[in-house]
Coordinates of N, CA and C in Angstrom, one line a residue:
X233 N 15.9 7.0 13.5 CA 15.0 7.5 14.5 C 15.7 7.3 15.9
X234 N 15.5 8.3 16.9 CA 16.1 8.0 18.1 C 15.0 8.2 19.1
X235 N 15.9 8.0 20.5 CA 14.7 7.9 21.4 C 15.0 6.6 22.1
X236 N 14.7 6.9 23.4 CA 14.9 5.5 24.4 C 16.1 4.7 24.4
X237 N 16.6 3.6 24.5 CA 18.3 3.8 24.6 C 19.3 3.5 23.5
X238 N 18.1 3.2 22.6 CA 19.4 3.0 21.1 C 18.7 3.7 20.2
X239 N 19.5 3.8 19.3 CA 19.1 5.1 17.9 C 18.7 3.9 17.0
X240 N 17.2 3.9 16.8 CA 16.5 3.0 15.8 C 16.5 3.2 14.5
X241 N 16.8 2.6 13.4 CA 16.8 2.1 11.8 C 15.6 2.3 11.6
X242 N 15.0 3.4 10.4 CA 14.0 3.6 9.9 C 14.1 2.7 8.8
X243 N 12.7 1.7 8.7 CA 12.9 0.3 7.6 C 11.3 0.6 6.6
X244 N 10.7 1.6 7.2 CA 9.4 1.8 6.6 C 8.7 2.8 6.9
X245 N 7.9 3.6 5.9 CA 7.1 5.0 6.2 C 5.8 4.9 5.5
X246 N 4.4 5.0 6.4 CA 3.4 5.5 5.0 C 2.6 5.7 5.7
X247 N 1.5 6.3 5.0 CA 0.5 7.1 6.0 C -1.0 6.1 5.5
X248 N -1.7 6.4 6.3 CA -3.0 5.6 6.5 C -4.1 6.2 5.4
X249 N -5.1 5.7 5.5 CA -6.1 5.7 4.3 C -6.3 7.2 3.9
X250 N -6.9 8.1 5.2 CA -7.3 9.7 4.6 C -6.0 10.5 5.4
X251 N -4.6 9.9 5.2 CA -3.3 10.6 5.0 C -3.9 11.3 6.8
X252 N -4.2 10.8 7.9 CA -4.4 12.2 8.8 C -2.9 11.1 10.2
X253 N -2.5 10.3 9.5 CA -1.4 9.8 10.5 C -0.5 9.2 9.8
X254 N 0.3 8.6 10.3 CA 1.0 7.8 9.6 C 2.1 6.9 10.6
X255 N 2.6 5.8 9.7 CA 3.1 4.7 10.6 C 4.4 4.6 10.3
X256 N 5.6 4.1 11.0 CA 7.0 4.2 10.6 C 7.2 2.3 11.1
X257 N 8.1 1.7 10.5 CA 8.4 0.4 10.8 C 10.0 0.5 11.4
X258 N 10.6 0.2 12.0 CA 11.9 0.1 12.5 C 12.9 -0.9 12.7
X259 N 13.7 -1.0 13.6 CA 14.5 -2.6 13.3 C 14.5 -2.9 14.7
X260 N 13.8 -1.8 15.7 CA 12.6 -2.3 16.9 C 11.6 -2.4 17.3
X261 N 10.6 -2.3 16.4 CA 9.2 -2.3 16.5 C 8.6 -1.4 15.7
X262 N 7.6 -0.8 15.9 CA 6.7 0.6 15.3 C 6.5 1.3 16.0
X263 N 5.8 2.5 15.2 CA 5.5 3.8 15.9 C 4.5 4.7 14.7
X264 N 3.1 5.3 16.0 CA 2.5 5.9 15.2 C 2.4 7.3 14.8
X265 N 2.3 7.7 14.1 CA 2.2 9.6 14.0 C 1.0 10.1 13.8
X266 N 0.3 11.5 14.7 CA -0.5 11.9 13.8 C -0.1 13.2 13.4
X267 N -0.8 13.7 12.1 CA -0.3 14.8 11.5 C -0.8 15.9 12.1
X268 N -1.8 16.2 12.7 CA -1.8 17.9 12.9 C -2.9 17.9 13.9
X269 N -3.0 17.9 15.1 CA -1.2 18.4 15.2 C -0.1 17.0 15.6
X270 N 1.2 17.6 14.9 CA 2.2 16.9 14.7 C 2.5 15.7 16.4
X271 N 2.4 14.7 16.7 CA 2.4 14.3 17.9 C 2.6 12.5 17.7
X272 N 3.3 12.1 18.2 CA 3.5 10.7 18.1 C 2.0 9.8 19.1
X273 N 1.7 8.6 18.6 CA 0.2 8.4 19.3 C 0.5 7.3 20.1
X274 N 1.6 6.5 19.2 CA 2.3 5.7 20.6 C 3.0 4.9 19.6
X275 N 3.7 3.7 20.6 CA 4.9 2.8 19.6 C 4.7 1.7 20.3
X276 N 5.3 0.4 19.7 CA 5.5 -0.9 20.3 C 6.5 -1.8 20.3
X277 N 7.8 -1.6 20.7 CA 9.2 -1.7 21.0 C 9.0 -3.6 20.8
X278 N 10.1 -4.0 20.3 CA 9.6 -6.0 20.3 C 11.2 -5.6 20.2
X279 N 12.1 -6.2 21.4 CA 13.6 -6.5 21.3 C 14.2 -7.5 20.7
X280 N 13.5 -8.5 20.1 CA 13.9 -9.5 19.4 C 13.4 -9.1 17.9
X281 N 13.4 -7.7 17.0 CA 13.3 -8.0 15.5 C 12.4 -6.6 15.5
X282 N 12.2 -6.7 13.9 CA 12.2 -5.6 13.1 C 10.8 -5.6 12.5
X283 N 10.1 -4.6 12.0 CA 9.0 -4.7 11.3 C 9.2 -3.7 9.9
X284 N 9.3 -4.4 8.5 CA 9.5 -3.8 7.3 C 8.4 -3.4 6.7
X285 N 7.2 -3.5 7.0 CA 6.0 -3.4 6.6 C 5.0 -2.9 8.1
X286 N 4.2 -1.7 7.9 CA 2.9 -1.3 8.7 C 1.7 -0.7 8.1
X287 N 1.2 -1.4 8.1 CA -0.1 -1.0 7.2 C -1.0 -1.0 8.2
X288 N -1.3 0.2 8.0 CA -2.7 1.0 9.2 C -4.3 1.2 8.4
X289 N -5.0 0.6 9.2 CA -6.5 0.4 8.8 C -7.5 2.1 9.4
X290 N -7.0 3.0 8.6 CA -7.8 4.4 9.2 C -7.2 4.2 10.6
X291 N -7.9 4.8 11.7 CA -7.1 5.3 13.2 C -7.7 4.0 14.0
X292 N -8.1 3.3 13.7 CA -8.7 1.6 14.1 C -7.1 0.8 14.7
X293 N -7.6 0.0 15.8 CA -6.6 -0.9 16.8 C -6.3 -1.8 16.1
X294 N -6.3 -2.2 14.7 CA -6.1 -3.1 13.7 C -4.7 -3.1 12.7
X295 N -3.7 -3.3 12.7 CA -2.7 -3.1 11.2 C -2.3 -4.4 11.0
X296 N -1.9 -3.8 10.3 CA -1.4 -5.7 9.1 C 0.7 -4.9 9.5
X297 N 1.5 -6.4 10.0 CA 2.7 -6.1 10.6 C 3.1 -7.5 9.2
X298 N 4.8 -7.0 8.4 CA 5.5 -7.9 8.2 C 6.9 -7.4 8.8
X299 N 7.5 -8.2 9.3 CA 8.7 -8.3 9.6 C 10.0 -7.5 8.7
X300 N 11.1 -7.5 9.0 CA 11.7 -6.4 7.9 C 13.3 -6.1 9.1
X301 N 14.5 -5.8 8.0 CA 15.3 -5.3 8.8 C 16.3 -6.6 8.6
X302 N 17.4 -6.7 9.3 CA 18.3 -7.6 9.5 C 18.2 -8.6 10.4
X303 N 17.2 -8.3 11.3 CA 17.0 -9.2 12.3 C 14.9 -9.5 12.8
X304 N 14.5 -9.5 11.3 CA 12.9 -9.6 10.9 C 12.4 -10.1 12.3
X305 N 10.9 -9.4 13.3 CA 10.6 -10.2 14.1 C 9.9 -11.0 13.9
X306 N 8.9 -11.0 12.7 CA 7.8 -12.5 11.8 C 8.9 -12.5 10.5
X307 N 8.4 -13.6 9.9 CA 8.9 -13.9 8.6 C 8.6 -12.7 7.6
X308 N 9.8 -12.1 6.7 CA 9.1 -11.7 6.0 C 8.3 -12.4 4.7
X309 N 7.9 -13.2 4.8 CA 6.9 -14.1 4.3 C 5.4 -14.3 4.6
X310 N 5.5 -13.5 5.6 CA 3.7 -13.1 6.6 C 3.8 -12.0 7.2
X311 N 2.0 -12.2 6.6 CA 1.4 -10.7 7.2 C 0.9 -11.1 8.5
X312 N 1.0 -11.0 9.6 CA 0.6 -10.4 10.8 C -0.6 -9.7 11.0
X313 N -1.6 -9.9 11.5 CA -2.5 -8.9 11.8 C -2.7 -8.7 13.6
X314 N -2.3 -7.2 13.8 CA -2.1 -6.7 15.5 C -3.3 -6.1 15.5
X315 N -3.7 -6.7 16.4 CA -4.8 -5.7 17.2 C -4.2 -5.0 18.6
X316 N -3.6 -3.9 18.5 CA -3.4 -3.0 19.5 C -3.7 -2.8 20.5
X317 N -5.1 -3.2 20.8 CA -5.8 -3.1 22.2 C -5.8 -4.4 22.8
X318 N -5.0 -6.0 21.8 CA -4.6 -7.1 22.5 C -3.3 -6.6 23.3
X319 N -2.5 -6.0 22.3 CA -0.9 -6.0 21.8 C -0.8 -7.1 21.5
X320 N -1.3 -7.7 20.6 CA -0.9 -9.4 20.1 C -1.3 -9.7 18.9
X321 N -1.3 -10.6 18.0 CA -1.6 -10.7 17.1 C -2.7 -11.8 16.4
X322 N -3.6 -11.3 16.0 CA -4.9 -12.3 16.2 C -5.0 -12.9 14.9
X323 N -4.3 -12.5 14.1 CA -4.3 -13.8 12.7 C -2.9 -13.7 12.1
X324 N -3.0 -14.5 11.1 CA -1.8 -14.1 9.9 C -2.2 -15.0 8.8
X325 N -1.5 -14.4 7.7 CA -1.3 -14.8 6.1 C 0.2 -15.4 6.2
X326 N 0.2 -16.7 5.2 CA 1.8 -16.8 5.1 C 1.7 -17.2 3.9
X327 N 3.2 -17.2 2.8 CA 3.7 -17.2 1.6 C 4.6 -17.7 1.6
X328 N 4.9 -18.8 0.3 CA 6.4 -19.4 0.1 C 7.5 -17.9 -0.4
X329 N 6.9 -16.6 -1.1 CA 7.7 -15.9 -1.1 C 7.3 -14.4 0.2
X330 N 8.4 -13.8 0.0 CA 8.4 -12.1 0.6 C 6.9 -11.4 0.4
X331 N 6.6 -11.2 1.0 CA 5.7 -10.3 1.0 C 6.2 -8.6 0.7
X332 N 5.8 -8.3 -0.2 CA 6.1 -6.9 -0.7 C 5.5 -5.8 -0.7
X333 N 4.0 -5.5 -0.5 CA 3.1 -4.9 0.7 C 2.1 -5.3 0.9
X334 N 1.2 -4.4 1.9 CA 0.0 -4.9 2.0 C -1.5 -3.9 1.8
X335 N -2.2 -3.8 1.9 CA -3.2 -2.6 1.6 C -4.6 -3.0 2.4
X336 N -5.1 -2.0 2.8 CA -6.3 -2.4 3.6 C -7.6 -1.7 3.4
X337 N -8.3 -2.7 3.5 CA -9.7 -1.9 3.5 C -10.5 -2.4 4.7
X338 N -12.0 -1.5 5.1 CA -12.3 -2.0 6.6 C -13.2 -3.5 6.1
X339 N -13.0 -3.8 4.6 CA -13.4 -5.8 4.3 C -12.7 -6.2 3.8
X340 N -11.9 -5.8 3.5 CA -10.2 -6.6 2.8 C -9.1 -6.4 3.0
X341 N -8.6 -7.6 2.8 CA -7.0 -7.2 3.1 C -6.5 -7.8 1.6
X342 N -5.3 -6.7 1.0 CA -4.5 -7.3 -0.1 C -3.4 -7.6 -0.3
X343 N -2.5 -8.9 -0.4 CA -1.3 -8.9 -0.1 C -1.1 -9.1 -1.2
X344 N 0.6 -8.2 -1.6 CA 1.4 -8.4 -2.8 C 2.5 -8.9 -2.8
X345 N 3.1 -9.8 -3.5 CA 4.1 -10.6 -3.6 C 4.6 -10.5 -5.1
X346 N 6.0 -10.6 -5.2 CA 6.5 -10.1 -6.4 C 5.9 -10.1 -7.7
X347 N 5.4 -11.6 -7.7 CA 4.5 -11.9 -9.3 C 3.1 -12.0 -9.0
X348 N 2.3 -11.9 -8.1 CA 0.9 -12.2 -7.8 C 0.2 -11.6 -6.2
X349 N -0.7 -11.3 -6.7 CA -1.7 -10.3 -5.9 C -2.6 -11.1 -5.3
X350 N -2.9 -11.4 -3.7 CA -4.1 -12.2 -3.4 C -4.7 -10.9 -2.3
X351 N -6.6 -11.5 -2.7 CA -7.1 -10.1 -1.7 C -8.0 -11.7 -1.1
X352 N -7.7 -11.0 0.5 CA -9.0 -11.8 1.4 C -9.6 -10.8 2.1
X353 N -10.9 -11.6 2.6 CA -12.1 -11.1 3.2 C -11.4 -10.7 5.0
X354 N -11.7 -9.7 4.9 CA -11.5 -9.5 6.6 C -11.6 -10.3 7.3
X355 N -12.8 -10.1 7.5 CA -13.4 -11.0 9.2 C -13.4 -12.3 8.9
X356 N -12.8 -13.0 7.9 CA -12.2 -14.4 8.2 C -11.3 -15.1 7.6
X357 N -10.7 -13.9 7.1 CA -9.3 -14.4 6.1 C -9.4 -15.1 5.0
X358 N -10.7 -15.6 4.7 CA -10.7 -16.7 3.2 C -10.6 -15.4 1.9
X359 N -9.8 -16.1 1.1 CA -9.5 -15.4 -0.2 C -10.2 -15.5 -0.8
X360 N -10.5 -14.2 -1.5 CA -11.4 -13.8 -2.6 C -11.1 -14.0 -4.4
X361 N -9.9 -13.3 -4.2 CA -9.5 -13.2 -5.5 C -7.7 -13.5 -5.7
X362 N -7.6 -14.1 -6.7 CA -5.8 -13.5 -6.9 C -5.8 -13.4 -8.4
X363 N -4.5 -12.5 -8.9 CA -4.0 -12.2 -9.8 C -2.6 -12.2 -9.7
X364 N -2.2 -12.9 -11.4 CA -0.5 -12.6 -11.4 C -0.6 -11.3 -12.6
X365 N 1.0 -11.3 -11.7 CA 1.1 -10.0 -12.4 C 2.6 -9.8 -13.3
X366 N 3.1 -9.2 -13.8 CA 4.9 -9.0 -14.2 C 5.3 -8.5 -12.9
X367 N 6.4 -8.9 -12.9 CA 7.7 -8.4 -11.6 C 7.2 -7.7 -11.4
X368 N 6.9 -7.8 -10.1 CA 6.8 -6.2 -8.9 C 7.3 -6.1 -8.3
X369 N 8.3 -6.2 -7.7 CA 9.3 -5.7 -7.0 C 9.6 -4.7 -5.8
X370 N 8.7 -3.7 -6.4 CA 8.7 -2.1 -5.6 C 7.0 -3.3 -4.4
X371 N 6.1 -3.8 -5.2 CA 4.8 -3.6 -4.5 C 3.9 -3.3 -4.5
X372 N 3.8 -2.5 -6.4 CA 2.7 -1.2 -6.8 C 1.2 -2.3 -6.6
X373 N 0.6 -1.0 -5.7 CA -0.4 -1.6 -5.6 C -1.8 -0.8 -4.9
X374 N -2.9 0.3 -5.5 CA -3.2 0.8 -5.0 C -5.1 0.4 -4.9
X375 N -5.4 0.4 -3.3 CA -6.8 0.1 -2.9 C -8.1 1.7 -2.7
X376 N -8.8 1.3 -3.1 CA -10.1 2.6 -2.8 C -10.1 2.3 -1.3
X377 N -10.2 3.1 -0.7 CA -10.5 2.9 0.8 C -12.2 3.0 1.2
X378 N -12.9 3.5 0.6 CA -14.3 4.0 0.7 C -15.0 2.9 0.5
X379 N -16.4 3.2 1.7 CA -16.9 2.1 1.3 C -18.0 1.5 -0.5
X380 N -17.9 2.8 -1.0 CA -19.2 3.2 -1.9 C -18.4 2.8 -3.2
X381 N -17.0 2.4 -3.3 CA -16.5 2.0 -4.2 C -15.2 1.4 -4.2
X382 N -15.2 0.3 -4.6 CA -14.1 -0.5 -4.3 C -13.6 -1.2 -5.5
X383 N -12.3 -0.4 -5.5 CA -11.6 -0.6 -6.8 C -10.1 -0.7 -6.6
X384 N -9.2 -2.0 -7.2 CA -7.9 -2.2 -7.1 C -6.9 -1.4 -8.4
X385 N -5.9 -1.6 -8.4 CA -5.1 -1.1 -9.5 C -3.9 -1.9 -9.1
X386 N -3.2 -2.4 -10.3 CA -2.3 -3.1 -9.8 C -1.1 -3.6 -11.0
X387 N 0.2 -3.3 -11.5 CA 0.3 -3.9 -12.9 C 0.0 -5.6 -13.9
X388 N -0.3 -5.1 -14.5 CA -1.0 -6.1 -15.1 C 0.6 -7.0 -15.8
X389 N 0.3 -7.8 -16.9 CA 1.4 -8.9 -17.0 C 2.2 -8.8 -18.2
X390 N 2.2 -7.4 -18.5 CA 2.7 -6.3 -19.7 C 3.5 -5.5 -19.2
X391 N 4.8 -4.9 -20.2 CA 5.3 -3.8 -19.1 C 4.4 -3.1 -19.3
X392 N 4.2 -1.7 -18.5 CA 3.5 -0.5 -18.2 C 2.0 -0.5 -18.6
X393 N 1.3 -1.8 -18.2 CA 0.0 -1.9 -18.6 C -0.3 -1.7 -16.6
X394 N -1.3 -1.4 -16.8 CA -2.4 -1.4 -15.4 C -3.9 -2.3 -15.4
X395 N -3.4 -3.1 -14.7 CA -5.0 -3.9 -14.7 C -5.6 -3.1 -13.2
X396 N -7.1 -2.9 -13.7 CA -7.9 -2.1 -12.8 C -9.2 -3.2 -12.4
X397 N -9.4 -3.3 -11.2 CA -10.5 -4.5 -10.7 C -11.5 -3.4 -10.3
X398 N -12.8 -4.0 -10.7 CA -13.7 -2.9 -10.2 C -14.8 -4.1 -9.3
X399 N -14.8 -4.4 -8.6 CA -15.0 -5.3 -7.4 C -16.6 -5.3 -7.4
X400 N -17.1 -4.4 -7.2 CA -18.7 -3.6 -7.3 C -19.7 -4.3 -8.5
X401 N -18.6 -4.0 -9.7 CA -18.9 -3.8 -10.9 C -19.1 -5.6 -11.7
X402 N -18.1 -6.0 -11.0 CA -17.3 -7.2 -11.2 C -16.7 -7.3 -12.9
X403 N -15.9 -6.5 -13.0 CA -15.6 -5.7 -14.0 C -13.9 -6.1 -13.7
X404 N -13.1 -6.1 -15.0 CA -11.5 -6.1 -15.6 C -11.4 -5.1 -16.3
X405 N -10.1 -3.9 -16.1 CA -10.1 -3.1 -17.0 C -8.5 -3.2 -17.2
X406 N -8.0 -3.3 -18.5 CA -6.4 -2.9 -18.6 C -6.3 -1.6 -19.2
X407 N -5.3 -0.6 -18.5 CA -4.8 0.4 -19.7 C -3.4 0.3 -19.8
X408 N -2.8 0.3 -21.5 CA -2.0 0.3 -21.5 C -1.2 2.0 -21.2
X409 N -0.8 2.1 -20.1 CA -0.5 3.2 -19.4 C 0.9 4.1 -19.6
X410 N 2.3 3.2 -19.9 CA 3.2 3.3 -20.6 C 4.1 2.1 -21.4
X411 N 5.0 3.0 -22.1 CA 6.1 2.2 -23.0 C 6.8 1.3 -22.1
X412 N 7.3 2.3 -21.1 CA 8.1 1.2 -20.1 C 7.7 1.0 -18.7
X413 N 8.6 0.4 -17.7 CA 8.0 -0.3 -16.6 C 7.2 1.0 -15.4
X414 N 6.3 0.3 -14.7 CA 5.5 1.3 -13.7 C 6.4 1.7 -13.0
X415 N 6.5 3.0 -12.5 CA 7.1 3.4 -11.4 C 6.0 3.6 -10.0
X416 N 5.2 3.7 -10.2 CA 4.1 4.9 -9.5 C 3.1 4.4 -9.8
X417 N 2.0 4.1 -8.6 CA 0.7 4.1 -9.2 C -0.5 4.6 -8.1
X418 N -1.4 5.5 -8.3 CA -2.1 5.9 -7.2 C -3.4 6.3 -7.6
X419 N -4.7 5.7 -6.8 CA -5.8 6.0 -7.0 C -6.3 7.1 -5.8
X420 N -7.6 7.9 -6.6 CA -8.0 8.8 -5.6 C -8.9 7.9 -4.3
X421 N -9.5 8.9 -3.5 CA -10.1 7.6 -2.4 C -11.4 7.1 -2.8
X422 N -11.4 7.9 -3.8 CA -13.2 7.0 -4.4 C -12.9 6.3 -5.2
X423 N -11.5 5.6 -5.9 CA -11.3 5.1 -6.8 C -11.7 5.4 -8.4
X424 N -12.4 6.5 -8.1 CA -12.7 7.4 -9.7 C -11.2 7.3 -10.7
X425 N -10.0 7.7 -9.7 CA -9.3 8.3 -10.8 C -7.9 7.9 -10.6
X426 N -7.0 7.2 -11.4 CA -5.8 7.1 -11.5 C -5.0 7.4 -12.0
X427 N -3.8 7.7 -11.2 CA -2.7 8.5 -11.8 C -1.2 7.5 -11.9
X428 N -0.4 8.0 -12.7 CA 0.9 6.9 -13.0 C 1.6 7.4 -13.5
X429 N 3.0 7.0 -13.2 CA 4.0 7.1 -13.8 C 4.9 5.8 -14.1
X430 N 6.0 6.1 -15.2 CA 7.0 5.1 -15.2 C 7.9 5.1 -14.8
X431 N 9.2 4.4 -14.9 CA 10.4 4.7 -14.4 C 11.4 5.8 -15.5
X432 N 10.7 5.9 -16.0 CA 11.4 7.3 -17.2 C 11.1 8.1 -16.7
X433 N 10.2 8.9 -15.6 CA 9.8 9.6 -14.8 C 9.2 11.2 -15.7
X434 N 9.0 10.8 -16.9 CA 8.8 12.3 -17.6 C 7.6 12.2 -17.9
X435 N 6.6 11.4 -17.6 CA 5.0 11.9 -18.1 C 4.3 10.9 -16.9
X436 N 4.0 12.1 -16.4 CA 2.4 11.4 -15.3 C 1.1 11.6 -16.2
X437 N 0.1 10.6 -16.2 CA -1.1 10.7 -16.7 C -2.3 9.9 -15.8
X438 N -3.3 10.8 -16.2 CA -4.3 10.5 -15.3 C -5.8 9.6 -16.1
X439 N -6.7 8.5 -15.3 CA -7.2 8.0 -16.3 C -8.6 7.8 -15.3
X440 N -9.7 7.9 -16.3 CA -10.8 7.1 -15.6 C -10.9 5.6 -15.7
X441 N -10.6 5.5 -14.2 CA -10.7 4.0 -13.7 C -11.8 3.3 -14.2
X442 N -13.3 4.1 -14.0 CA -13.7 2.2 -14.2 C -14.4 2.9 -16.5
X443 N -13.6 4.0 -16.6 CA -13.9 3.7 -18.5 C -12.6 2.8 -18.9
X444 N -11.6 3.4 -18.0 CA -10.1 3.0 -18.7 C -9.8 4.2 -20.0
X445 N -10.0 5.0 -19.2 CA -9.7 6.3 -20.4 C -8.7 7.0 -19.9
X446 N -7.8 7.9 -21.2 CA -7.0 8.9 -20.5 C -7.6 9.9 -20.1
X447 N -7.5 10.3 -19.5 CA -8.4 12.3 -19.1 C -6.5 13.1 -18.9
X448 N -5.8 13.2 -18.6 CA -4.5 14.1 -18.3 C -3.6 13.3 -18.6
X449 N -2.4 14.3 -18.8 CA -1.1 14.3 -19.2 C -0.2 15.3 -19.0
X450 N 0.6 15.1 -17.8 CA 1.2 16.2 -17.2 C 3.0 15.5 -18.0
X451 N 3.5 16.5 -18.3 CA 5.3 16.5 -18.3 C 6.0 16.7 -17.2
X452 N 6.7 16.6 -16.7 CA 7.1 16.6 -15.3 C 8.7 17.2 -16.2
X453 N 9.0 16.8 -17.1 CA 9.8 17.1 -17.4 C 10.7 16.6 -18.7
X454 N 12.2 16.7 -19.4 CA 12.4 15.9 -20.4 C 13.2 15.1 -20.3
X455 N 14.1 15.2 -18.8 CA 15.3 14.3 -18.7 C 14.3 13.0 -17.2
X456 N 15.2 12.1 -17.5 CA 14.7 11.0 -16.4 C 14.5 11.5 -15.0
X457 N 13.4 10.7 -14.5 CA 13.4 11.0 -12.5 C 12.6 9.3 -12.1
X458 N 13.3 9.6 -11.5 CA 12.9 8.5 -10.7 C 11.6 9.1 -9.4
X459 N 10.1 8.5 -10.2 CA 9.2 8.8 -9.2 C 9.1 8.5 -8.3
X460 N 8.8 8.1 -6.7 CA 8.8 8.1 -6.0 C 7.3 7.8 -5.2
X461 N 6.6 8.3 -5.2 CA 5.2 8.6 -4.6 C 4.6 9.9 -5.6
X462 N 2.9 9.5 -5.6 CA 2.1 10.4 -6.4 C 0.9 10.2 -5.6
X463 N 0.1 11.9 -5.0 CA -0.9 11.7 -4.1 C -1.9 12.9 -5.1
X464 N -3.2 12.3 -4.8 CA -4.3 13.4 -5.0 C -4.4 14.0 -3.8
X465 N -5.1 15.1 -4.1 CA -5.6 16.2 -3.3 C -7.0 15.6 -3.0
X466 N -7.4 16.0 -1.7 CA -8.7 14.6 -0.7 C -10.2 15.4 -2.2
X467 N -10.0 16.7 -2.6 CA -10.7 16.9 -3.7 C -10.7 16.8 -4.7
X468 N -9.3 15.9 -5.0 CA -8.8 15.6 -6.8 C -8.8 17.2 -7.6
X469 N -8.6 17.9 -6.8 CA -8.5 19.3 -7.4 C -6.3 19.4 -7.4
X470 N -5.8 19.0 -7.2 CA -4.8 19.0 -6.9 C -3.8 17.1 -7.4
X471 N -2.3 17.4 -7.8 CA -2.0 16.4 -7.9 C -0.3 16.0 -7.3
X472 N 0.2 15.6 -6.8 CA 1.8 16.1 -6.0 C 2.4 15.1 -6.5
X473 N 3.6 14.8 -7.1 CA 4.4 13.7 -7.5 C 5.6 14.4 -6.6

C-alpha cells in the first residue's frame, strides 16, 4: 500500500459483518474502506508497529486490533479493543499463545488461538464459553452477525469435522464435513447455512446448521485448489468460492 511517506506492507484484509466496508492491517497502522462508493473512511498511522489482525464491528467506533508484521505494535498474543472516537484502546484479551483471529458480534467477542476457541461477553469481557479444537492454524472460524440468531462454526477435534454452536438453542452440532483437513468455512448472516471446503479444494458443500444436514454439493472441480475464501450472496441465492 502506498501513500504518505513510505510505501506500507499489506499484513491483513477483510471486510466487516454486511461486507459494505472493509479493513486492511499494515506494518503502520490501519485503514478503513468503504465499498460503494469506493472511498477510504480514514486510517490510524502508530510509528512504532504493525497491526496483523482488524476486526470491524459493522460501521461502529469499535474493532478488536492484534498486532502483526515484523515489528507487532501489541503482542501478537492480544486482542486490543479501539474505540475510534477515543483513538485509544479501552480493553484487551491476552494469551500465553498467538492469537489467530477474531470475530465480532455487537455481544461477543470470539478469539481463536491455534487449538482452542474462547467467546466473551462484550460489555465486560467475562468469558462465556471455550472450546478446543484440532490445529487451526489458518483461524477458521465463522460468527452469525444478526441479532435473531446466533450461531458459531468452528473445526471440531477431527480432521474435517465442524462443530456448530447454536447459542440460542444451547445446542452442539458436529458434521462430519470432509475426509480431509478444513480449508474454508463460512456461514450465511442468519446462521441458517453453512458452506465448506477442504484443502483438496474439489467439493464445496452446503449444510443446515442448526439440523447438521447436507442440503448441496458443488464440484469446483477434479484436480486440487487451494480454497481461499467462500461468501454467500446477502440472499443465499448465490454462492462465490
Amino acid at each position: 500500500m502506498s501513500g504518505g511517506r513510505k510505501r506500507e506492507e499489506l499484513l491483513f484484509l477483510n471486510y466487516n459483518q454486511d461486507n459494505g466496508c472493509f479493513a486492511c492491517g499494515t506494518d503502520g497502522g490501519f485503514r478503513i474502506y468503504n465499498c460503494d462508493p469506493f472511498k477510504e473512511t480514514f486510517r490510524r498511522r502508530f510509528d512504532n508497529g504493525g497491526i496483523g489482525i482488524v476486526e470491524m464491528l459493522f460501521r461502529c467506533n469499535i474493532l478488536a486490533l492484534v498486532g502483526g508484521g515484523r515489528s507487532p505494535r501489541y503482542s501478537p498474543n492480544k486482542v486490543m479493543i479501539w474505540d475510534d472516537h477515543q483513538s485509544r484502546c479501552i480493553g484487551e484479551l491476552s494469551f500465553r499463545v498467538e492469537v489467530r483471529a477474531v470475530r465480532l458480534r455487537r455481544d461477543k467477542i470470539v478469539v481463536v488461538l491455534e487449538h482452542k476457541i474462547y467467546v466473551y461477553n462484550f460489555a465486560d469481557l467475562k468469558i462465556l464459553h471455550q472450546t478446543d479444537t484440532i490445529a487451526n492454524p489458518k483461524g477458521l472460524c465463522a460468527l452469525s452477525p444478526t441479532q435473531d440468531n446466533t450461531v458459531m462454526a468452528c473445526p471440531g477435534l477431527n480432521k474435517g469435522q465442524v462443530r456448530v454452536e447454536l447459542y440460542d438453542l444451547g445446542q452442539t452440532k458436529f458434521i462430519s464435513a470432509h475426509d480431509s483437513d478444513l480449508a474454508c468455512l463460512q456461514l450465511t448472516l442468519d446462521g441458517a447455512l453453512l458452506a465448506t471446503a477442504s484443502e483438496k479444494g474439489t467439493l464445496i458443500r452446503v449444510y443446515d446448521a442448526a439440523k447438521a444436514t447436507l442440503l448441496h454439493e458443488f464440484r469446483r472441480g477434479a484436480d486440487r485448489a487451494q480454497i481461499y475464501s467462500i461468501a454467500f450472496a446477502p440472499q443465499c441465492d448465490f454462492l462465490a468460492v
